[in-house]
PDB file of C-alpha atoms in Angstrom:
ATOM      1  CA  MET A   5      52.182 -64.584 -39.815  1.00  0.00           C
ATOM      2  CA  THR A   6      54.694 -62.763 -41.996  1.00  0.00           C
ATOM      3  CA  VAL A   7      57.095 -65.069 -43.826  1.00  0.00           C
ATOM      4  CA  ARG A   8      60.705 -63.909 -43.908  1.00  0.00           C
ATOM      5  CA  ARG A   9      63.165 -65.425 -46.402  1.00  0.00           C
ATOM      6  CA  SER A  10      66.767 -64.632 -47.166  1.00  0.00           C
ATOM      7  CA  ASP A  11      66.165 -64.950 -50.904  1.00  0.00           C
ATOM      8  CA  CYS A  12      63.534 -62.199 -51.232  1.00  0.00           C
ATOM      9  CA  ASP A  13      64.153 -60.590 -54.626  1.00  0.00           C
ATOM     10  CA  CYS A  14      61.326 -58.048 -55.018  1.00  0.00           C
ATOM     11  CA  VAL A  15      62.242 -54.374 -54.731  1.00  0.00           C
ATOM     12  CA  VAL A  16      59.588 -51.656 -54.838  1.00  0.00           C
ATOM     13  CA  ILE A  17      60.650 -48.068 -55.517  1.00  0.00           C
ATOM     14  CA  LEU A  18      58.506 -45.036 -54.766  1.00  0.00           C
ATOM     15  CA  HIS A  19      59.832 -42.225 -56.963  1.00  0.00           C
ATOM     16  CA  ASN A  20      58.780 -38.745 -55.871  1.00  0.00           C
ATOM     17  CA  PRO A  21      59.283 -36.698 -59.073  1.00  0.00           C
ATOM     18  CA  LYS A  22      58.839 -33.362 -57.253  1.00  0.00           C
ATOM     19  CA  ALA A  23      61.606 -33.904 -54.695  1.00  0.00           C
ATOM     20  CA  GLY A  24      64.745 -31.770 -54.862  1.00  0.00           C
ATOM     21  CA  ARG A  25      65.901 -28.883 -56.992  1.00  0.00           C
ATOM     22  CA  TRP A  26      66.153 -30.890 -60.225  1.00  0.00           C
ATOM     23  CA  PRO A  27      64.389 -33.916 -61.720  1.00  0.00           C
ATOM     24  CA  ALA A  28      65.948 -37.242 -60.692  1.00  0.00           C
ATOM     25  CA  ASP A  29      64.411 -39.479 -63.368  1.00  0.00           C
ATOM     26  CA  LYS A  30      67.779 -40.443 -64.866  1.00  0.00           C
ATOM     27  CA  LYS A  31      69.234 -41.373 -61.468  1.00  0.00           C
ATOM     28  CA  VAL A  32      66.236 -43.533 -60.660  1.00  0.00           C
ATOM     29  CA  ARG A  33      66.505 -45.288 -64.030  1.00  0.00           C
ATOM     30  CA  ARG A  34      70.189 -46.003 -63.340  1.00  0.00           C
ATOM     31  CA  LEU A  35      69.222 -47.392 -59.946  1.00  0.00           C
ATOM     32  CA  VAL A  36      66.637 -49.676 -61.529  1.00  0.00           C
ATOM     33  CA  SER A  37      69.180 -50.866 -64.111  1.00  0.00           C
ATOM     34  CA  ALA A  38      71.754 -51.617 -61.399  1.00  0.00           C
ATOM     35  CA  LEU A  39      69.188 -53.547 -59.369  1.00  0.00           C
ATOM     36  CA  ASN A  40      68.134 -55.575 -62.404  1.00  0.00           C
ATOM     37  CA  GLU A  41      71.770 -56.464 -63.048  1.00  0.00           C
ATOM     38  CA  ARG A  42      71.944 -57.909 -59.525  1.00  0.00           C
ATOM     39  CA  GLY A  43      68.925 -60.090 -60.258  1.00  0.00           C
ATOM     40  CA  TYR A  44      66.267 -58.146 -58.386  1.00  0.00           C
ATOM     41  CA  SER A  45      62.723 -57.853 -59.658  1.00  0.00           C
ATOM     42  CA  VAL A  46      61.977 -54.117 -59.536  1.00  0.00           C
ATOM     43  CA  ARG A  47      58.660 -52.278 -59.552  1.00  0.00           C
ATOM     44  CA  VAL A  48      58.639 -48.473 -59.747  1.00  0.00           C
ATOM     45  CA  SER A  49      55.719 -46.186 -59.030  1.00  0.00           C
ATOM     46  CA  GLN A  50      55.276 -42.435 -58.656  1.00  0.00           C
ATOM     47  CA  ASN A  51      52.000 -43.016 -56.822  1.00  0.00           C
ATOM     48  CA  LEU A  52      52.433 -43.192 -53.046  1.00  0.00           C
ATOM     49  CA  GLY A  53      49.362 -45.301 -52.336  1.00  0.00           C
ATOM     50  CA  GLU A  54      50.126 -47.740 -55.150  1.00  0.00           C
ATOM     51  CA  ALA A  55      53.767 -48.221 -54.103  1.00  0.00           C
ATOM     52  CA  VAL A  56      52.889 -48.778 -50.440  1.00  0.00           C
ATOM     53  CA  GLU A  57      50.068 -51.199 -51.255  1.00  0.00           C
ATOM     54  CA  LEU A  58      52.364 -53.225 -53.512  1.00  0.00           C
ATOM     55  CA  ALA A  59      55.196 -53.266 -50.961  1.00  0.00           C
ATOM     56  CA  ASN A  60      52.894 -54.275 -48.105  1.00  0.00           C
ATOM     57  CA  ARG A  61      51.440 -57.094 -50.193  1.00  0.00           C
ATOM     58  CA  GLU A  62      54.846 -58.406 -51.288  1.00  0.00           C
ATOM     59  CA  PHE A  63      56.157 -58.199 -47.724  1.00  0.00           C
ATOM     60  CA  GLU A  64      53.264 -60.196 -46.308  1.00  0.00           C
ATOM     61  CA  ALA A  65      53.824 -62.792 -49.044  1.00  0.00           C
ATOM     62  CA  GLY A  66      57.509 -63.067 -48.074  1.00  0.00           C
ATOM     63  CA  ARG A  67      58.835 -61.762 -51.392  1.00  0.00           C
ATOM     64  CA  LEU A  68      59.908 -58.196 -50.552  1.00  0.00           C
ATOM     65  CA  LYS A  69      63.577 -57.377 -50.172  1.00  0.00           C
ATOM     66  CA  CYS A  70      63.000 -53.669 -49.564  1.00  0.00           C
ATOM     67  CA  LEU A  71      60.833 -50.637 -50.286  1.00  0.00           C
ATOM     68  CA  ILE A  72      63.045 -47.771 -51.473  1.00  0.00           C
ATOM     69  CA  GLY A  73      61.907 -44.188 -51.141  1.00  0.00           C
ATOM     70  CA  ALA A  74      63.486 -42.131 -53.928  1.00  0.00           C
ATOM     71  CA  GLY A  75      62.900 -38.606 -52.671  1.00  0.00           C
ATOM     72  CA  GLY A  76      63.614 -36.436 -49.653  1.00  0.00           C
ATOM     73  CA  ASP A  77      62.691 -36.358 -45.994  1.00  0.00           C
ATOM     74  CA  GLY A  78      59.023 -35.813 -46.817  1.00  0.00           C
ATOM     75  CA  THR A  79      59.015 -39.037 -48.833  1.00  0.00           C
ATOM     76  CA  ALA A  80      60.553 -40.892 -45.895  1.00  0.00           C
ATOM     77  CA  GLY A  81      57.891 -39.470 -43.587  1.00  0.00           C
ATOM     78  CA  GLU A  82      55.049 -40.595 -45.813  1.00  0.00           C
ATOM     79  CA  LEU A  83      56.412 -44.126 -46.075  1.00  0.00           C
ATOM     80  CA  ILE A  84      56.983 -44.760 -42.369  1.00  0.00           C
ATOM     81  CA  ASN A  85      53.380 -43.725 -41.679  1.00  0.00           C
ATOM     82  CA  ARG A  86      51.924 -46.132 -44.235  1.00  0.00           C
ATOM     83  CA  VAL A  87      53.898 -49.372 -44.295  1.00  0.00           C
ATOM     84  CA  VAL A  88      53.025 -52.400 -42.177  1.00  0.00           C
ATOM     85  CA  PRO A  89      55.179 -52.960 -39.045  1.00  0.00           C
ATOM     86  CA  GLY A  90      58.495 -54.627 -39.770  1.00  0.00           C
ATOM     87  CA  LEU A  91      58.587 -53.820 -43.487  1.00  0.00           C
ATOM     88  CA  PRO A  92      62.224 -53.047 -44.489  1.00  0.00           C
ATOM     89  CA  LEU A  93      62.826 -49.557 -45.886  1.00  0.00           C
ATOM     90  CA  SER A  94      65.727 -47.920 -47.678  1.00  0.00           C
ATOM     91  CA  PHE A  95      66.119 -44.431 -49.125  1.00  0.00           C
ATOM     92  CA  PHE A  96      67.655 -43.078 -52.323  1.00  0.00           C
ATOM     93  CA  PRO A  97      68.142 -39.352 -51.654  1.00  0.00           C
ATOM     94  CA  THR A  98      66.891 -37.017 -54.370  1.00  0.00           C
ATOM     95  CA  GLY A  99      65.457 -34.284 -52.113  1.00  0.00           C
ATOM     96  CA  THR A 100      66.800 -30.959 -50.862  1.00  0.00           C
ATOM     97  CA  SER A 101      68.074 -31.520 -47.326  1.00  0.00           C
ATOM     98  CA  ASN A 102      68.057 -35.340 -47.206  1.00  0.00           C
ATOM     99  CA  LEU A 103      68.576 -35.348 -43.431  1.00  0.00           C
ATOM    100  CA  VAL A 104      67.452 -38.965 -43.085  1.00  0.00           C
ATOM    101  CA  ALA A 105      69.832 -40.133 -45.817  1.00  0.00           C
ATOM    102  CA  SER A 106      72.823 -38.229 -44.433  1.00  0.00           C
ATOM    103  CA  TYR A 107      72.421 -39.672 -40.936  1.00  0.00           C
ATOM    104  CA  PHE A 108      71.822 -43.268 -42.006  1.00  0.00           C
ATOM    105  CA  GLY A 109      74.452 -43.328 -44.748  1.00  0.00           C
ATOM    106  CA  PHE A 110      72.264 -43.672 -47.836  1.00  0.00           C
ATOM    107  CA  SER A 111      74.117 -42.752 -51.024  1.00  0.00           C
ATOM    108  CA  ARG A 112      73.020 -40.780 -54.068  1.00  0.00           C
ATOM    109  CA  LYS A 113      75.056 -43.160 -56.248  1.00  0.00           C
ATOM    110  CA  PRO A 114      73.040 -46.094 -57.666  1.00  0.00           C
ATOM    111  CA  ALA A 115      75.921 -48.564 -57.319  1.00  0.00           C
ATOM    112  CA  LYS A 116      76.350 -47.816 -53.611  1.00  0.00           C
ATOM    113  CA  ALA A 117      72.600 -47.947 -53.060  1.00  0.00           C
ATOM    114  CA  VAL A 118      72.522 -51.445 -54.556  1.00  0.00           C
ATOM    115  CA  GLU A 119      75.499 -52.445 -52.421  1.00  0.00           C
ATOM    116  CA  THR A 120      73.600 -51.383 -49.300  1.00  0.00           C
ATOM    117  CA  LEU A 121      70.551 -53.310 -50.420  1.00  0.00           C
ATOM    118  CA  THR A 122      72.593 -56.458 -51.105  1.00  0.00           C
ATOM    119  CA  HIS A 123      75.062 -56.426 -48.203  1.00  0.00           C
ATOM    120  CA  GLY A 124      73.574 -53.987 -45.698  1.00  0.00           C
ATOM    121  CA  GLU A 125      72.150 -54.855 -42.297  1.00  0.00           C
ATOM    122  CA  PRO A 126      68.554 -54.449 -41.087  1.00  0.00           C
ATOM    123  CA  ILE A 127      68.080 -52.401 -37.919  1.00  0.00           C
ATOM    124  CA  ALA A 128      65.105 -51.168 -35.918  1.00  0.00           C
ATOM    125  CA  ILE A 129      65.242 -47.449 -35.110  1.00  0.00           C
ATOM    126  CA  ASP A 130      63.216 -45.063 -32.997  1.00  0.00           C
ATOM    127  CA  ALA A 131      60.764 -42.659 -34.558  1.00  0.00           C
ATOM    128  CA  GLU A 132      59.028 -39.592 -33.183  1.00  0.00           C
ATOM    129  CA  MET A 133      55.263 -39.191 -33.101  1.00  0.00           C
ATOM    130  CA  ALA A 134      53.625 -35.763 -33.146  1.00  0.00           C
ATOM    131  CA  ASN A 135      49.865 -35.718 -32.579  1.00  0.00           C
ATOM    132  CA  GLY A 136      49.762 -39.264 -33.924  1.00  0.00           C
ATOM    133  CA  ARG A 137      52.010 -38.752 -36.986  1.00  0.00           C
ATOM    134  CA  LEU A 138      55.380 -40.505 -37.226  1.00  0.00           C
ATOM    135  CA  PHE A 139      58.539 -38.734 -38.362  1.00  0.00           C
ATOM    136  CA  LEU A 140      62.258 -39.490 -38.138  1.00  0.00           C
ATOM    137  CA  VAL A 141      64.419 -36.411 -37.639  1.00  0.00           C
ATOM    138  CA  MET A 142      63.135 -33.392 -35.739  1.00  0.00           C
ATOM    139  CA  LEU A 143      60.259 -31.123 -34.809  1.00  0.00           C
ATOM    140  CA  SER A 144      60.511 -27.372 -34.383  1.00  0.00           C
ATOM    141  CA  CYS A 145      58.045 -24.684 -33.371  1.00  0.00           C
ATOM    142  CA  GLY A 146      58.138 -20.956 -34.053  1.00  0.00           C
ATOM    143  CA  PHE A 147      60.166 -18.860 -36.473  1.00  0.00           C
ATOM    144  CA  ASP A 148      61.715 -21.567 -38.654  1.00  0.00           C
ATOM    145  CA  ALA A 149      58.414 -23.458 -38.801  1.00  0.00           C
ATOM    146  CA  ALA A 150      56.767 -20.250 -40.050  1.00  0.00           C
ATOM    147  CA  ALA A 151      59.427 -20.047 -42.789  1.00  0.00           C
ATOM    148  CA  VAL A 152      58.808 -23.696 -43.741  1.00  0.00           C
ATOM    149  CA  GLU A 153      55.072 -22.991 -43.909  1.00  0.00           C
ATOM    150  CA  MET A 154      55.590 -19.984 -46.183  1.00  0.00           C
ATOM    151  CA  VAL A 155      57.921 -21.907 -48.513  1.00  0.00           C
ATOM    152  CA  HIS A 156      55.446 -24.769 -48.715  1.00  0.00           C
ATOM    153  CA  ARG A 157      52.607 -22.401 -49.568  1.00  0.00           C
ATOM    154  CA  ARG A 158      54.666 -20.882 -52.387  1.00  0.00           C
ATOM    155  CA  ARG A 159      55.497 -24.323 -53.747  1.00  0.00           C
ATOM    156  CA  MET A 160      51.821 -25.257 -53.759  1.00  0.00           C
ATOM    157  CA  GLU A 161      51.164 -22.074 -55.746  1.00  0.00           C
ATOM    158  CA  GLY A 162      53.692 -23.199 -58.376  1.00  0.00           C
ATOM    159  CA  HIS A 163      56.721 -21.123 -57.350  1.00  0.00           C
ATOM    160  CA  ARG A 164      59.888 -22.574 -58.959  1.00  0.00           C
ATOM    161  CA  GLY A 165      57.757 -25.221 -60.604  1.00  0.00           C
ATOM    162  CA  GLY A 166      56.737 -26.608 -57.228  1.00  0.00           C
ATOM    163  CA  ARG A 167      60.311 -27.638 -56.393  1.00  0.00           C
ATOM    164  CA  GLY A 168      62.326 -26.977 -53.259  1.00  0.00           C
ATOM    165  CA  GLY A 169      65.833 -25.725 -52.615  1.00  0.00           C
ATOM    166  CA  PHE A 170      67.534 -23.695 -49.907  1.00  0.00           C
ATOM    167  CA  ALA A 171      67.262 -20.541 -52.028  1.00  0.00           C
ATOM    168  CA  THR A 172      63.479 -20.693 -51.649  1.00  0.00           C
ATOM    169  CA  PHE A 173      63.877 -19.837 -47.943  1.00  0.00           C
ATOM    170  CA  ILE A 174      65.634 -16.509 -48.512  1.00  0.00           C
ATOM    171  CA  GLY A 175      62.502 -14.507 -49.324  1.00  0.00           C
ATOM    172  CA  PRO A 176      60.338 -15.934 -46.506  1.00  0.00           C
ATOM    173  CA  ILE A 177      63.096 -15.469 -43.923  1.00  0.00           C
ATOM    174  CA  CYS A 178      63.645 -11.848 -44.976  1.00  0.00           C
ATOM    175  CA  HIS A 179      59.906 -11.244 -44.724  1.00  0.00           C
ATOM    176  CA  LEU A 180      59.598 -12.895 -41.305  1.00  0.00           C
ATOM    177  CA  ILE A 181      62.586 -11.058 -39.816  1.00  0.00           C
ATOM    178  CA  GLY A 182      60.528  -7.902 -39.522  1.00  0.00           C
ATOM    179  CA  ALA A 183      57.088  -9.451 -39.128  1.00  0.00           C
ATOM    180  CA  TYR A 184      57.302 -12.508 -36.876  1.00  0.00           C
ATOM    181  CA  PRO A 185      56.156 -11.724 -33.285  1.00  0.00           C
ATOM    182  CA  PHE A 186      58.061 -14.550 -31.506  1.00  0.00           C
ATOM    183  CA  PRO A 187      55.239 -15.615 -29.168  1.00  0.00           C
ATOM    184  CA  GLU A 188      56.158 -17.457 -25.991  1.00  0.00           C
ATOM    185  CA  MET A 189      55.621 -21.207 -25.833  1.00  0.00           C
ATOM    186  CA  SER A 190      55.285 -23.523 -22.862  1.00  0.00           C
ATOM    187  CA  VAL A 191      56.876 -26.981 -22.964  1.00  0.00           C
ATOM    188  CA  GLU A 192      55.788 -29.687 -20.540  1.00  0.00           C
ATOM    189  CA  VAL A 193      58.334 -32.464 -20.122  1.00  0.00           C
ATOM    190  CA  TRP A 194      57.665 -36.048 -19.095  1.00  0.00           C
ATOM    191  CA  ASN A 195      60.699 -38.083 -17.983  1.00  0.00           C
ATOM    192  CA  GLY A 196      62.877 -35.103 -18.807  1.00  0.00           C
ATOM    193  CA  ARG A 197      66.250 -34.765 -17.134  1.00  0.00           C
ATOM    194  CA  ASP A 198      69.611 -33.226 -17.768  1.00  0.00           C
ATOM    195  CA  GLY A 199      71.237 -34.936 -20.743  1.00  0.00           C
ATOM    196  CA  SER A 200      73.916 -36.428 -18.462  1.00  0.00           C
ATOM    197  CA  ASP A 201      71.300 -38.409 -16.527  1.00  0.00           C
ATOM    198  CA  GLY A 202      69.322 -41.420 -17.583  1.00  0.00           C
ATOM    199  CA  ILE A 203      65.676 -41.611 -18.587  1.00  0.00           C
ATOM    200  CA  SER A 204      63.136 -42.869 -16.081  1.00  0.00           C
ATOM    201  CA  ALA A 205      61.622 -46.194 -17.052  1.00  0.00           C
ATOM    202  CA  HIS A 206      58.062 -45.216 -16.132  1.00  0.00           C
ATOM    203  CA  PRO A 207      56.033 -42.239 -17.380  1.00  0.00           C
ATOM    204  CA  GLN A 208      54.761 -39.857 -14.720  1.00  0.00           C
ATOM    205  CA  ALA A 209      51.179 -38.647 -14.404  1.00  0.00           C
ATOM    206  CA  ASN A 210      52.337 -35.043 -14.171  1.00  0.00           C
ATOM    207  CA  PRO A 211      55.129 -33.363 -16.154  1.00  0.00           C
ATOM    208  CA  SER A 212      58.499 -33.357 -14.439  1.00  0.00           C
ATOM    209  CA  ALA A 213      59.315 -29.877 -15.762  1.00  0.00           C
ATOM    210  CA  THR A 214      57.746 -26.948 -17.588  1.00  0.00           C
ATOM    211  CA  ILE A 215      59.872 -24.628 -19.731  1.00  0.00           C
ATOM    212  CA  ALA A 216      59.085 -21.236 -21.259  1.00  0.00           C
ATOM    213  CA  ALA A 217      60.765 -20.606 -24.631  1.00  0.00           C
ATOM    214  CA  LYS A 218      60.438 -18.797 -27.948  1.00  0.00           C
ATOM    215  CA  TRP A 219      62.381 -21.399 -29.980  1.00  0.00           C
ATOM    216  CA  VAL A 220      61.587 -25.100 -29.474  1.00  0.00           C
ATOM    217  CA  PHE A 221      63.288 -28.113 -31.098  1.00  0.00           C
ATOM    218  CA  VAL A 222      62.812 -31.840 -30.444  1.00  0.00           C
ATOM    219  CA  PHE A 223      65.388 -34.168 -32.014  1.00  0.00           C
ATOM    220  CA  ASN A 224      65.418 -37.889 -32.716  1.00  0.00           C
ATOM    221  CA  VAL A 225      68.666 -37.723 -34.714  1.00  0.00           C
ATOM    222  CA  PRO A 226      71.361 -34.991 -34.709  1.00  0.00           C
ATOM    223  CA  ARG A 227      70.337 -33.308 -37.947  1.00  0.00           C
ATOM    224  CA  TYR A 228      68.854 -29.899 -38.762  1.00  0.00           C
ATOM    225  CA  GLY A 229      68.085 -28.375 -42.147  1.00  0.00           C
ATOM    226  CA  TRP A 230      70.551 -25.503 -41.783  1.00  0.00           C
ATOM    227  CA  GLY A 231      73.350 -27.795 -40.630  1.00  0.00           C
ATOM    228  CA  LEU A 232      73.383 -26.356 -37.105  1.00  0.00           C
ATOM    229  CA  PRO A 233      74.664 -28.815 -34.443  1.00  0.00           C
ATOM    230  CA  ILE A 234      71.882 -28.044 -31.969  1.00  0.00           C
ATOM    231  CA  ALA A 235      71.724 -31.547 -30.429  1.00  0.00           C
ATOM    232  CA  PRO A 236      74.790 -33.498 -31.610  1.00  0.00           C
ATOM    233  CA  GLU A 237      74.221 -36.235 -29.004  1.00  0.00           C
ATOM    234  CA  ALA A 238      70.737 -37.184 -30.245  1.00  0.00           C
ATOM    235  CA  SER A 239      70.410 -40.808 -31.338  1.00  0.00           C
ATOM    236  CA  ALA A 240      67.747 -42.858 -33.096  1.00  0.00           C
ATOM    237  CA  THR A 241      68.516 -45.925 -30.986  1.00  0.00           C
ATOM    238  CA  ASP A 242      68.466 -44.631 -27.396  1.00  0.00           C
ATOM    239  CA  GLY A 243      64.721 -44.698 -26.725  1.00  0.00           C
ATOM    240  CA  ALA A 244      64.649 -40.978 -25.914  1.00  0.00           C
ATOM    241  CA  LEU A 245      64.213 -37.569 -27.519  1.00  0.00           C
ATOM    242  CA  ASP A 246      66.346 -34.444 -27.093  1.00  0.00           C
ATOM    243  CA  LEU A 247      64.534 -31.184 -26.336  1.00  0.00           C
ATOM    244  CA  CYS A 248      66.421 -27.949 -27.023  1.00  0.00           C
ATOM    245  CA  THR A 249      64.962 -24.515 -26.280  1.00  0.00           C
ATOM    246  CA  TYR A 250      66.081 -20.887 -26.556  1.00  0.00           C
ATOM    247  CA  ARG A 251      64.301 -18.341 -24.388  1.00  0.00           C
ATOM    248  CA  GLY A 252      64.905 -15.053 -26.222  1.00  0.00           C
ATOM    249  CA  GLY A 253      62.982 -13.691 -29.207  1.00  0.00           C
ATOM    250  CA  GLY A 254      63.703 -11.313 -32.030  1.00  0.00           C
ATOM    251  CA  PHE A 255      66.054 -11.188 -35.014  1.00  0.00           C
ATOM    252  CA  TRP A 256      69.238 -10.257 -33.141  1.00  0.00           C
ATOM    253  CA  LYS A 257      68.705 -12.981 -30.555  1.00  0.00           C
ATOM    254  CA  GLY A 258      68.103 -15.451 -33.353  1.00  0.00           C
ATOM    255  CA  LEU A 259      71.308 -14.397 -35.109  1.00  0.00           C
ATOM    256  CA  TRP A 260      73.242 -14.741 -31.839  1.00  0.00           C
ATOM    257  CA  TYR A 261      71.792 -18.191 -31.238  1.00  0.00           C
ATOM    258  CA  THR A 262      72.722 -19.237 -34.777  1.00  0.00           C
ATOM    259  CA  LEU A 263      76.334 -18.091 -34.427  1.00  0.00           C
ATOM    260  CA  THR A 264      76.891 -19.638 -31.007  1.00  0.00           C
ATOM    261  CA  THR A 265      75.257 -22.894 -32.066  1.00  0.00           C
ATOM    262  CA  GLN A 266      77.343 -23.118 -35.241  1.00  0.00           C
ATOM    263  CA  PHE A 267      80.478 -23.056 -33.081  1.00  0.00           C
ATOM    264  CA  GLN A 268      78.844 -25.336 -30.476  1.00  0.00           C
ATOM    265  CA  LEU A 269      78.973 -22.657 -27.795  1.00  0.00           C
ATOM    266  CA  HIS A 270      75.215 -22.550 -27.206  1.00  0.00           C
ATOM    267  CA  ARG A 271      75.447 -24.808 -24.133  1.00  0.00           C
ATOM    268  CA  ARG A 272      77.082 -21.882 -22.346  1.00  0.00           C
ATOM    269  CA  LEU A 273      74.102 -19.590 -22.919  1.00  0.00           C
ATOM    270  CA  ARG A 274      71.912 -18.979 -19.901  1.00  0.00           C
ATOM    271  CA  ASP A 275      68.798 -18.875 -22.072  1.00  0.00           C
ATOM    272  CA  PHE A 276      69.490 -22.249 -23.731  1.00  0.00           C
ATOM    273  CA  GLN A 277      68.196 -25.459 -22.193  1.00  0.00           C
ATOM    274  CA  HIS A 278      68.639 -29.120 -23.137  1.00  0.00           C
ATOM    275  CA  LEU A 279      66.581 -31.951 -21.662  1.00  0.00           C
ATOM    276  CA  ARG A 280      66.046 -35.570 -22.609  1.00  0.00           C
ATOM    277  CA  GLY A 281      62.702 -37.280 -22.321  1.00  0.00           C
ATOM    278  CA  ARG A 282      60.121 -39.551 -23.857  1.00  0.00           C
ATOM    279  CA  ARG A 283      57.222 -37.151 -24.184  1.00  0.00           C
ATOM    280  CA  PHE A 284      56.746 -33.382 -24.516  1.00  0.00           C
ATOM    281  CA  ARG A 285      53.726 -31.144 -24.936  1.00  0.00           C
ATOM    282  CA  VAL A 286      54.144 -27.707 -26.495  1.00  0.00           C
ATOM    283  CA  THR A 287      51.423 -25.072 -26.172  1.00  0.00           C
ATOM    284  CA  ALA A 288      51.028 -21.336 -26.786  1.00  0.00           C
ATOM    285  CA  GLU A 289      48.310 -18.762 -26.348  1.00  0.00           C
ATOM    286  CA  ALA A 290      48.967 -17.301 -29.811  1.00  0.00           C
ATOM    287  CA  PRO A 291      48.882 -19.300 -33.085  1.00  0.00           C
ATOM    288  CA  VAL A 292      52.321 -20.918 -33.500  1.00  0.00           C
ATOM    289  CA  PRO A 293      53.181 -23.292 -36.382  1.00  0.00           C
ATOM    290  CA  TYR A 294      55.284 -26.415 -36.069  1.00  0.00           C
ATOM    291  CA  GLN A 295      57.113 -28.440 -38.701  1.00  0.00           C
ATOM    292  CA  LEU A 296      58.237 -32.070 -38.980  1.00  0.00           C
ATOM    293  CA  ASP A 297      61.398 -32.902 -40.939  1.00  0.00           C
ATOM    294  CA  GLY A 298      61.077 -29.771 -43.057  1.00  0.00           C
ATOM    295  CA  ASP A 299      57.356 -30.026 -43.836  1.00  0.00           C
ATOM    296  CA  PRO A 300      54.594 -27.907 -42.228  1.00  0.00           C
ATOM    297  CA  ALA A 301      52.439 -29.978 -39.880  1.00  0.00           C
ATOM    298  CA  GLY A 302      49.969 -27.604 -38.233  1.00  0.00           C
ATOM    299  CA  TYR A 303      49.681 -25.299 -35.245  1.00  0.00           C
ATOM    300  CA  LEU A 304      50.179 -25.787 -31.535  1.00  0.00           C
ATOM    301  CA  PRO A 305      49.337 -27.549 -29.325  1.00  0.00           C
ATOM    302  CA  VAL A 306      51.430 -30.556 -30.228  1.00  0.00           C
ATOM    303  CA  GLU A 307      52.326 -33.597 -28.173  1.00  0.00           C
ATOM    304  CA  VAL A 308      55.472 -35.394 -29.287  1.00  0.00           C
ATOM    305  CA  GLU A 309      56.711 -38.715 -27.980  1.00  0.00           C
ATOM    306  CA  VAL A 310      59.254 -41.370 -28.852  1.00  0.00           C
ATOM    307  CA  ALA A 311      58.172 -44.561 -30.653  1.00  0.00           C
ATOM    308  CA  PRO A 312      60.994 -46.989 -29.804  1.00  0.00           C
ATOM    309  CA  HIS A 313      62.182 -49.403 -32.537  1.00  0.00           C
ATOM    310  CA  ARG A 314      59.179 -48.453 -34.670  1.00  0.00           C
ATOM    311  CA  VAL A 315      60.890 -48.270 -38.087  1.00  0.00           C
ATOM    312  CA  HIS A 316      62.921 -50.991 -39.823  1.00  0.00           C
ATOM    313  CA  ILE A 317      65.568 -49.894 -42.306  1.00  0.00           C
ATOM    314  CA  LEU A 318      68.390 -51.504 -44.251  1.00  0.00           C
ATOM    315  CA  VAL A 319      71.643 -49.555 -43.775  1.00  0.00           C
ATOM    316  CA  PRO A 320      75.339 -49.933 -44.680  1.00  0.00           C
ATOM    317  CA  LYS A 321      77.236 -52.183 -42.251  1.00  0.00           C
ATOM    318  CA  PRO A 322      79.429 -49.391 -40.811  1.00  0.00           C
ATOM    319  CA  VAL A 323      76.300 -47.389 -39.985  1.00  0.00           C
ATOM    320  CA  ALA A 324      74.692 -50.413 -38.338  1.00  0.00           C
ATOM    321  CA  ARG A 325      77.782 -50.867 -36.168  1.00  0.00           C
ATOM    322  CA  ARG A 326      77.773 -47.161 -35.221  1.00  0.00           C
ATOM    323  CA  LEU A 327      74.120 -47.236 -34.251  1.00  0.00           C
ATOM    324  CA  ALA A 328      74.562 -50.467 -32.300  1.00  0.00           C
ATOM    325  CA  SER A 329      77.443 -48.887 -30.410  1.00  0.00           C
ATOM    326  CA  THR A 330      75.320 -45.840 -29.601  1.00  0.00           C
ATOM    327  CA  ALA A 331      72.486 -48.049 -28.356  1.00  0.00           C
ATOM    328  CA  ALA A 332      74.892 -50.025 -26.147  1.00  0.00           C
ATOM    329  CA  GLY A 333      76.203 -46.799 -24.654  1.00  0.00           C
ATOM    330  CA  ASN A 334      72.699 -45.851 -23.537  1.00  0.00           C
TER     331      ASN A 334
END
């Protein structure tokens, strides 16, 4: 049995040195110094396996206050897939998009990060699972996933020193505008209904709906890498996922969808559809990539489902109250 104590003083930090546009070594050192000043015993590692093993061991022994992921959304994704159930996580954003950090209120400032660790509140949040892999923010299939895949490949080849940044997407997007074929995808929905309705308590043997689309997004939280408010009502505490699809293909359709979505007019489009559900399966006859939280994850088919209350994080009190209010409203 896991021992839980209020006086746990061990903090483990996984520092991803490749996250973000610029090195974050100085920020991480300031974070460590601030934690030491508060009396925490801090261990820092740049090795994912080592950091997770240490955190899991300290948690089972009842000594762990928190495991902090110093990196971006990819770092968060790696941690939630490796830690033991119930282990408390926090994040110190040093990545490019930092979608997880922006939604859950994690600060880039060491002093505020320590304040959250000391006075924050633990909450259990939903995660998404795609073909068995957990992630926190969103899945998308098609054009933007192809751009993510191309950027990742360039990083692996050493482009920009292996670092990210929004500027790295310009070239791939320009290339794909004229080359991407926009193949049609089919989305099977289980427990899917109009967003104004509830979610059925029991899964069905057969899908309740099947949708044809050329852009597919599944959200756990209302964040997207380009800042587009595609699913502003998505919540990580409602036990459901938000599926958003656009039916048209091609550059001009994509530009139109981007503009209407930016001004939150996309709900008026006849070729936009929003459903809520617990499980979706996306397939295509042609090879179509999909991405999870800004990282390439493979090619269709993919089955994505909600994992309720799967991840435990320590967040600022105002964020905990907001999330609790959202959960109560559902």
